[in-house]
Amino acid sequence: MSKLVIAIDGPAGAGKSTVAKALAKDLGLCYLDTGAMYRALALAASRAGMSPESGEDAAQLAESLEISFGAGDPPSIWIGDEDVTTQIRTPEIGELASALSTHPGVRRVMVKQQQAMVADGGYTLEGRDVTTVVAPHAQVKVYLTASLEERAKRRHLEMEQKGLGELEYSELRKQMQTRDHRDITREDSPLAVAPGATIVESGGLPIEGVVNRIKALIPPGY
Ligand code: DC
C-alpha cells in the first residue's frame, strides 16, 4: 500500500499552513509548503530585477535555483546556503510569486520538483494546485477556505505578530482579493476544487476542529 498523502489547496490565509503542519506533526508525515517555493523564486527574481511578466527568465531561474527546506517550525527555507525564511513572507513577494506563478514555464519546473519530493508518499502538502496537478492521486484532498474577511483578519494578525510590515487591514484585504482573483483565473492550473476533493470551511472553527475534520477523511488502513 502506498504511503499516505494529504493534499490541501485553498486561497491565501485560509489556514492551510497551520493545518497542514499540525496534520504532519500528529500523523508523522513530512510537510511541504509549495507556496514557499514560489515565494523563494519570486525573491530571487526580484533581486535579479525581473518583472512580473518575465515568465521565460523566471522559468530559467527556477531551473537553476537550489531551493531546499530545513528544520524548524515553520521549516526554514533556503536558496543555496542562504536562509530566506523571513524575507519570503512579505506581501510584495507574495504578490510577485502569484504573478510569476501564472507562467506555464515556471509552473512546469516547480511541479516537477514538488512531485519528485512527494513521490514516495508520507507527506502533507499545501498550495494552489496540489490537489489538481502535483498530487491528484493523494488519498485525502481538501479545499480549505473561509470568507475573505476572516482570511484577511487572520493574515493581518499573523503579520503583526511576526513584525512583518505596517500594512493596513483594508489594504491587505484588497491585495488578498487581487491575488485570489489571479490565482483562480489564471489559465494554467488555476486554484480550483479538484474532483474528489472535500471542501472544508475553516471560518469560525478552531484549528483542532479543522484538523480533526481532515483526519476523518483518511481512508481506513492508513
Ligand atoms: O501560499 P502562498 O501565499 O505562500 O503562495 C504564494 C503564491 O504562489 C500564490 O499566490 C500563488 C502561487 N502558488 C501557486 O501558484 N501554486 C502553488 N501550489 C502554491 C503557490
mmCIF file of C-alpha atoms and ligand atoms in Angstrom:
data_model
loop_
_atom_site.group_PDB
_atom_site.id
_atom_site.type_symbol
_atom_site.label_atom_id
_atom_site.label_comp_id
_atom_site.label_asym_id
_atom_site.label_seq_id
_atom_site.Cartn_x
_atom_site.Cartn_y
_atom_site.Cartn_z
ATOM 1 C CA MET A 1 0.000 0.000 0.000
ATOM 2 C CA SER A 2 1.388 3.444 -0.929
ATOM 3 C CA LYS A 3 2.096 5.842 1.918
ATOM 4 C CA LEU A 4 -0.457 8.457 2.878
ATOM 5 C CA VAL A 5 -0.543 11.807 1.073
ATOM 6 C CA ILE A 6 -2.791 14.632 2.267
ATOM 7 C CA ALA A 7 -3.088 17.479 -0.250
ATOM 8 C CA ILE A 8 -4.633 20.815 0.728
ATOM 9 C CA ASP A 9 -5.404 23.669 -1.653
ATOM 10 C CA GLY A 10 -7.150 26.933 -0.947
ATOM 11 C CA PRO A 11 -6.935 30.724 -1.156
ATOM 12 C CA ALA A 12 -4.479 32.877 0.822
ATOM 13 C CA GLY A 13 -4.980 32.970 4.578
ATOM 14 C CA ALA A 14 -7.383 30.022 4.796
ATOM 15 C CA GLY A 15 -5.106 28.395 7.381
ATOM 16 C CA LYS A 16 -3.545 25.801 5.058
ATOM 17 C CA SER A 17 -0.054 26.027 6.564
ATOM 18 C CA THR A 18 -1.182 25.804 10.170
ATOM 19 C CA VAL A 19 -3.487 22.893 9.461
ATOM 20 C CA ALA A 20 -1.021 21.031 7.213
ATOM 21 C CA LYS A 21 1.754 21.421 9.789
ATOM 22 C CA ALA A 22 -0.491 20.156 12.583
ATOM 23 C CA LEU A 23 -1.518 17.145 10.488
ATOM 24 C CA ALA A 24 2.110 16.372 9.625
ATOM 25 C CA LYS A 25 3.087 16.517 13.290
ATOM 26 C CA ASP A 26 0.175 14.393 14.528
ATOM 27 C CA LEU A 27 0.471 11.777 11.785
ATOM 28 C CA GLY A 28 4.267 11.634 11.438
ATOM 29 C CA LEU A 29 4.203 12.919 7.852
ATOM 30 C CA CYS A 30 6.628 15.280 6.122
ATOM 31 C CA TYR A 31 5.301 18.755 5.345
ATOM 32 C CA LEU A 32 5.689 20.590 2.043
ATOM 33 C CA ASP A 33 4.700 24.250 1.623
ATOM 34 C CA THR A 34 4.655 24.608 -2.176
ATOM 35 C CA GLY A 35 3.859 28.336 -1.933
ATOM 36 C CA ALA A 36 7.182 28.872 -0.144
ATOM 37 C CA MET A 37 8.933 27.569 -3.262
ATOM 38 C CA TYR A 38 7.117 30.093 -5.496
ATOM 39 C CA ARG A 39 7.995 32.778 -2.956
ATOM 40 C CA ALA A 40 11.682 31.791 -2.935
ATOM 41 C CA LEU A 41 11.684 32.028 -6.711
ATOM 42 C CA ALA A 42 9.992 35.434 -6.518
ATOM 43 C CA LEU A 43 12.620 36.691 -4.080
ATOM 44 C CA ALA A 44 15.431 35.569 -6.373
ATOM 45 C CA ALA A 45 13.634 37.054 -9.403
ATOM 46 C CA SER A 46 13.116 40.354 -7.596
ATOM 47 C CA ARG A 47 16.818 40.502 -6.676
ATOM 48 C CA ALA A 48 17.661 39.844 -10.326
ATOM 49 C CA GLY A 49 15.446 42.789 -11.304
ATOM 50 C CA MET A 50 12.861 40.651 -13.130
ATOM 51 C CA SER A 51 9.363 41.992 -13.708
ATOM 52 C CA PRO A 52 6.137 40.018 -13.063
ATOM 53 C CA GLU A 53 5.965 39.467 -16.835
ATOM 54 C CA SER A 54 9.413 37.806 -17.052
ATOM 55 C CA GLY A 55 7.977 34.303 -17.340
ATOM 56 C CA GLU A 56 10.701 32.810 -19.531
ATOM 57 C CA ASP A 57 13.516 34.284 -17.454
ATOM 58 C CA ALA A 58 11.848 33.219 -14.227
ATOM 59 C CA ALA A 59 11.434 29.663 -15.529
ATOM 60 C CA GLN A 60 15.146 29.542 -16.357
ATOM 61 C CA LEU A 61 15.978 30.965 -12.950
ATOM 62 C CA ALA A 62 13.761 28.315 -11.327
ATOM 63 C CA GLU A 63 15.716 25.569 -13.111
ATOM 64 C CA SER A 64 18.985 26.808 -11.669
ATOM 65 C CA LEU A 65 17.756 27.771 -8.202
ATOM 66 C CA GLU A 66 18.587 25.371 -5.366
ATOM 67 C CA ILE A 67 15.554 25.649 -3.110
ATOM 68 C CA SER A 68 15.545 23.464 -0.009
ATOM 69 C CA PHE A 69 13.818 23.168 3.343
ATOM 70 C CA GLY A 70 15.499 22.923 6.727
ATOM 71 C CA ALA A 71 14.419 22.002 10.229
ATOM 72 C CA GLY A 72 12.262 24.279 12.372
ATOM 73 C CA ASP A 73 8.657 25.226 12.849
ATOM 74 C CA PRO A 74 7.853 26.526 10.323
ATOM 75 C CA PRO A 75 10.570 24.690 8.397
ATOM 76 C CA SER A 76 13.245 27.123 7.240
ATOM 77 C CA ILE A 77 13.539 27.700 3.508
ATOM 78 C CA TRP A 78 16.845 28.128 1.774
ATOM 79 C CA ILE A 79 18.173 29.319 -1.560
ATOM 80 C CA GLY A 80 21.546 27.641 -1.829
ATOM 81 C CA ASP A 81 23.190 28.331 1.522
ATOM 82 C CA GLU A 82 21.109 31.420 2.349
ATOM 83 C CA ASP A 83 18.239 31.184 4.815
ATOM 84 C CA VAL A 84 15.362 33.196 3.259
ATOM 85 C CA THR A 85 12.600 32.052 5.637
ATOM 86 C CA THR A 86 11.667 35.575 6.759
ATOM 87 C CA GLN A 87 12.375 37.503 3.561
ATOM 88 C CA ILE A 88 9.883 35.499 1.503
ATOM 89 C CA ARG A 89 6.929 36.346 3.789
ATOM 90 C CA THR A 90 6.321 39.956 2.730
ATOM 91 C CA PRO A 91 3.162 40.922 0.780
ATOM 92 C CA GLU A 92 5.365 42.172 -2.094
ATOM 93 C CA ILE A 93 6.997 38.785 -2.501
ATOM 94 C CA GLY A 94 3.597 37.072 -2.216
ATOM 95 C CA GLU A 95 2.305 39.290 -4.996
ATOM 96 C CA LEU A 96 5.299 38.624 -7.260
ATOM 97 C CA ALA A 97 5.070 34.886 -6.514
ATOM 98 C CA SER A 98 1.440 34.946 -7.612
ATOM 99 C CA ALA A 99 2.264 36.868 -10.803
ATOM 100 C CA LEU A 100 5.219 34.658 -11.755
ATOM 101 C CA SER A 101 3.226 31.521 -10.967
ATOM 102 C CA THR A 102 0.857 32.317 -13.868
ATOM 103 C CA HIS A 103 3.656 31.468 -16.339
ATOM 104 C CA PRO A 104 3.428 27.849 -17.537
ATOM 105 C CA GLY A 105 7.239 27.539 -17.751
ATOM 106 C CA VAL A 106 7.581 28.439 -14.085
ATOM 107 C CA ARG A 107 4.844 26.008 -13.064
ATOM 108 C CA ARG A 108 6.412 23.164 -15.041
ATOM 109 C CA VAL A 109 9.705 23.485 -13.148
ATOM 110 C CA MET A 110 8.041 23.819 -9.749
ATOM 111 C CA VAL A 111 5.578 20.972 -10.245
ATOM 112 C CA LYS A 112 8.367 18.629 -11.357
ATOM 113 C CA GLN A 113 10.414 19.387 -8.233
ATOM 114 C CA GLN A 114 7.380 19.056 -5.962
ATOM 115 C CA GLN A 115 6.275 15.759 -7.495
ATOM 116 C CA ALA A 116 9.788 14.359 -7.012
ATOM 117 C CA MET A 117 9.712 15.381 -3.337
ATOM 118 C CA VAL A 118 6.396 13.665 -2.548
ATOM 119 C CA ALA A 119 6.806 10.691 -4.900
ATOM 120 C CA ASP A 120 7.302 8.161 -2.080
ATOM 121 C CA GLY A 121 4.314 9.438 -0.105
ATOM 122 C CA GLY A 122 4.257 10.153 3.622
ATOM 123 C CA TYR A 123 3.534 13.834 3.002
ATOM 124 C CA THR A 124 1.069 16.543 3.744
ATOM 125 C CA LEU A 125 1.431 19.306 1.197
ATOM 126 C CA GLU A 126 -0.399 22.542 0.575
ATOM 127 C CA GLY A 127 -0.688 25.164 -2.154
ATOM 128 C CA ARG A 128 -2.875 26.177 -5.084
ATOM 129 C CA ASP A 129 -2.558 23.146 -7.381
ATOM 130 C CA VAL A 130 -1.509 20.282 -5.146
ATOM 131 C CA THR A 131 -4.886 18.511 -5.306
ATOM 132 C CA THR A 132 -5.311 19.141 -9.032
ATOM 133 C CA VAL A 133 -1.806 18.798 -10.526
ATOM 134 C CA VAL A 134 1.014 17.991 -8.086
ATOM 135 C CA ALA A 135 -0.670 15.128 -6.217
ATOM 136 C CA PRO A 136 -4.063 14.374 -7.788
ATOM 137 C CA HIS A 137 -3.767 10.792 -6.512
ATOM 138 C CA ALA A 138 -3.497 11.851 -2.873
ATOM 139 C CA GLN A 139 -5.701 9.696 -0.617
ATOM 140 C CA VAL A 140 -7.021 12.864 1.037
ATOM 141 C CA LYS A 141 -7.754 16.007 -0.980
ATOM 142 C CA VAL A 142 -9.095 19.113 0.696
ATOM 143 C CA TYR A 143 -10.112 22.570 -0.484
ATOM 144 C CA LEU A 144 -9.708 24.707 2.621
ATOM 145 C CA THR A 145 -11.455 28.044 2.536
ATOM 146 C CA ALA A 146 -13.028 30.859 4.566
ATOM 147 C CA SER A 147 -14.564 34.259 3.810
ATOM 148 C CA LEU A 148 -12.229 36.994 2.549
ATOM 149 C CA GLU A 149 -12.800 38.956 5.780
ATOM 150 C CA GLU A 150 -11.809 36.073 8.002
ATOM 151 C CA ARG A 151 -8.765 35.269 5.917
ATOM 152 C CA ALA A 152 -7.591 38.886 5.775
ATOM 153 C CA LYS A 153 -8.041 39.283 9.551
ATOM 154 C CA ARG A 154 -6.035 36.140 10.176
ATOM 155 C CA ARG A 155 -3.230 37.192 7.825
ATOM 156 C CA HIS A 156 -3.162 40.704 9.319
ATOM 157 C CA LEU A 157 -2.788 39.349 12.844
ATOM 158 C CA GLU A 158 -0.109 36.909 11.693
ATOM 159 C CA MET A 159 1.896 39.698 10.096
ATOM 160 C CA GLU A 160 1.604 41.880 13.199
ATOM 161 C CA GLN A 161 2.799 39.031 15.381
ATOM 162 C CA LYS A 162 5.766 38.379 13.109
ATOM 163 C CA GLY A 163 6.574 42.100 12.910
ATOM 164 C CA LEU A 164 6.220 41.992 9.133
ATOM 165 C CA GLY A 165 5.348 45.486 7.963
ATOM 166 C CA GLU A 166 2.700 48.004 8.849
ATOM 167 C CA LEU A 167 0.149 47.232 6.170
ATOM 168 C CA GLU A 168 -3.375 48.500 6.920
ATOM 169 C CA TYR A 169 -6.049 45.812 7.213
ATOM 170 C CA SER A 170 -8.091 47.287 4.347
ATOM 171 C CA GLU A 171 -5.057 47.400 2.059
ATOM 172 C CA LEU A 172 -4.076 43.825 2.937
ATOM 173 C CA ARG A 173 -7.645 42.699 2.261
ATOM 174 C CA LYS A 174 -7.588 44.378 -1.141
ATOM 175 C CA GLN A 175 -4.235 42.779 -2.004
ATOM 176 C CA MET A 176 -5.503 39.348 -0.978
ATOM 177 C CA GLN A 177 -8.606 39.774 -3.107
ATOM 178 C CA THR A 178 -6.495 40.682 -6.142
ATOM 179 C CA ARG A 179 -4.159 37.737 -5.526
ATOM 180 C CA ASP A 180 -7.051 35.281 -5.082
ATOM 181 C CA HIS A 181 -8.605 36.505 -8.302
ATOM 182 C CA ARG A 182 -5.368 35.999 -10.203
ATOM 183 C CA ASP A 183 -4.758 32.533 -8.690
ATOM 184 C CA ILE A 184 -8.318 31.433 -9.517
ATOM 185 C CA THR A 185 -8.497 32.837 -13.041
ATOM 186 C CA ARG A 186 -5.015 32.045 -14.384
ATOM 187 C CA GLU A 187 -5.060 29.788 -17.424
ATOM 188 C CA ASP A 188 -2.516 27.213 -16.302
ATOM 189 C CA SER A 189 -3.729 25.079 -13.390
ATOM 190 C CA PRO A 190 -5.873 27.667 -11.605
ATOM 191 C CA LEU A 191 -6.821 27.249 -7.967
ATOM 192 C CA ALA A 192 -9.935 25.052 -8.097
ATOM 193 C CA VAL A 193 -11.778 22.345 -6.213
ATOM 194 C CA ALA A 194 -10.288 19.088 -7.538
ATOM 195 C CA PRO A 195 -12.508 16.127 -8.451
ATOM 196 C CA GLY A 196 -12.923 14.080 -5.293
ATOM 197 C CA ALA A 197 -11.790 16.907 -3.004
ATOM 198 C CA THR A 198 -13.727 17.827 0.130
ATOM 199 C CA ILE A 199 -14.469 21.490 0.770
ATOM 200 C CA VAL A 200 -13.659 22.379 4.372
ATOM 201 C CA GLU A 201 -14.634 25.777 5.796
ATOM 202 C CA SER A 202 -12.060 26.991 8.327
ATOM 203 C CA GLY A 203 -14.043 30.110 9.318
ATOM 204 C CA GLY A 204 -15.046 30.160 12.966
ATOM 205 C CA LEU A 205 -13.537 26.743 13.640
ATOM 206 C CA PRO A 206 -10.541 26.254 15.923
ATOM 207 C CA ILE A 207 -7.505 24.684 14.226
ATOM 208 C CA GLU A 208 -8.103 21.451 16.073
ATOM 209 C CA GLY A 209 -11.616 21.210 14.652
ATOM 210 C CA VAL A 210 -10.331 21.625 11.093
ATOM 211 C CA VAL A 211 -7.537 19.108 11.704
ATOM 212 C CA ASN A 212 -9.998 16.559 13.078
ATOM 213 C CA ARG A 213 -12.339 17.065 10.154
ATOM 214 C CA ILE A 214 -9.499 16.319 7.754
ATOM 215 C CA LYS A 215 -8.305 13.330 9.797
ATOM 216 C CA ALA A 216 -11.788 11.881 9.448
ATOM 217 C CA LEU A 217 -11.267 11.795 5.659
ATOM 218 C CA ILE A 218 -8.277 9.435 5.880
ATOM 219 C CA PRO A 219 -9.303 6.078 4.399
ATOM 220 C CA PRO A 220 -9.240 3.060 6.735
ATOM 221 C CA GLY A 221 -5.895 1.275 6.894
ATOM 222 C CA TYR A 222 -3.677 4.383 6.905
HETATM 223 O O1 DC B 1 0.596 30.082 -0.336
HETATM 224 P P1 DC B 1 1.395 31.335 -0.604
HETATM 225 O O2 DC B 1 0.697 32.596 -0.245
HETATM 226 O O3 DC B 1 2.738 31.244 0.047
HETATM 227 O O4 DC B 1 1.629 31.338 -2.208
HETATM 228 C C1 DC B 1 2.185 32.440 -2.903
HETATM 229 C C2 DC B 1 1.744 32.391 -4.348
HETATM 230 O O5 DC B 1 2.371 31.305 -5.032
HETATM 231 C C3 DC B 1 0.253 32.209 -4.592
HETATM 232 O O6 DC B 1 -0.434 33.421 -4.597
HETATM 233 C C4 DC B 1 0.206 31.528 -5.943
HETATM 234 C C5 DC B 1 1.497 30.759 -6.010
HETATM 235 N N1 DC B 1 1.316 29.327 -5.768
HETATM 236 C C6 DC B 1 0.922 28.558 -6.838
HETATM 237 O O7 DC B 1 0.675 29.073 -7.908
HETATM 238 N N2 DC B 1 0.804 27.209 -6.688
HETATM 239 C C7 DC B 1 1.051 26.620 -5.520
HETATM 240 N N3 DC B 1 0.928 25.294 -5.398
HETATM 241 C C8 DC B 1 1.421 27.402 -4.395
HETATM 242 C C9 DC B 1 1.522 28.772 -4.547
#
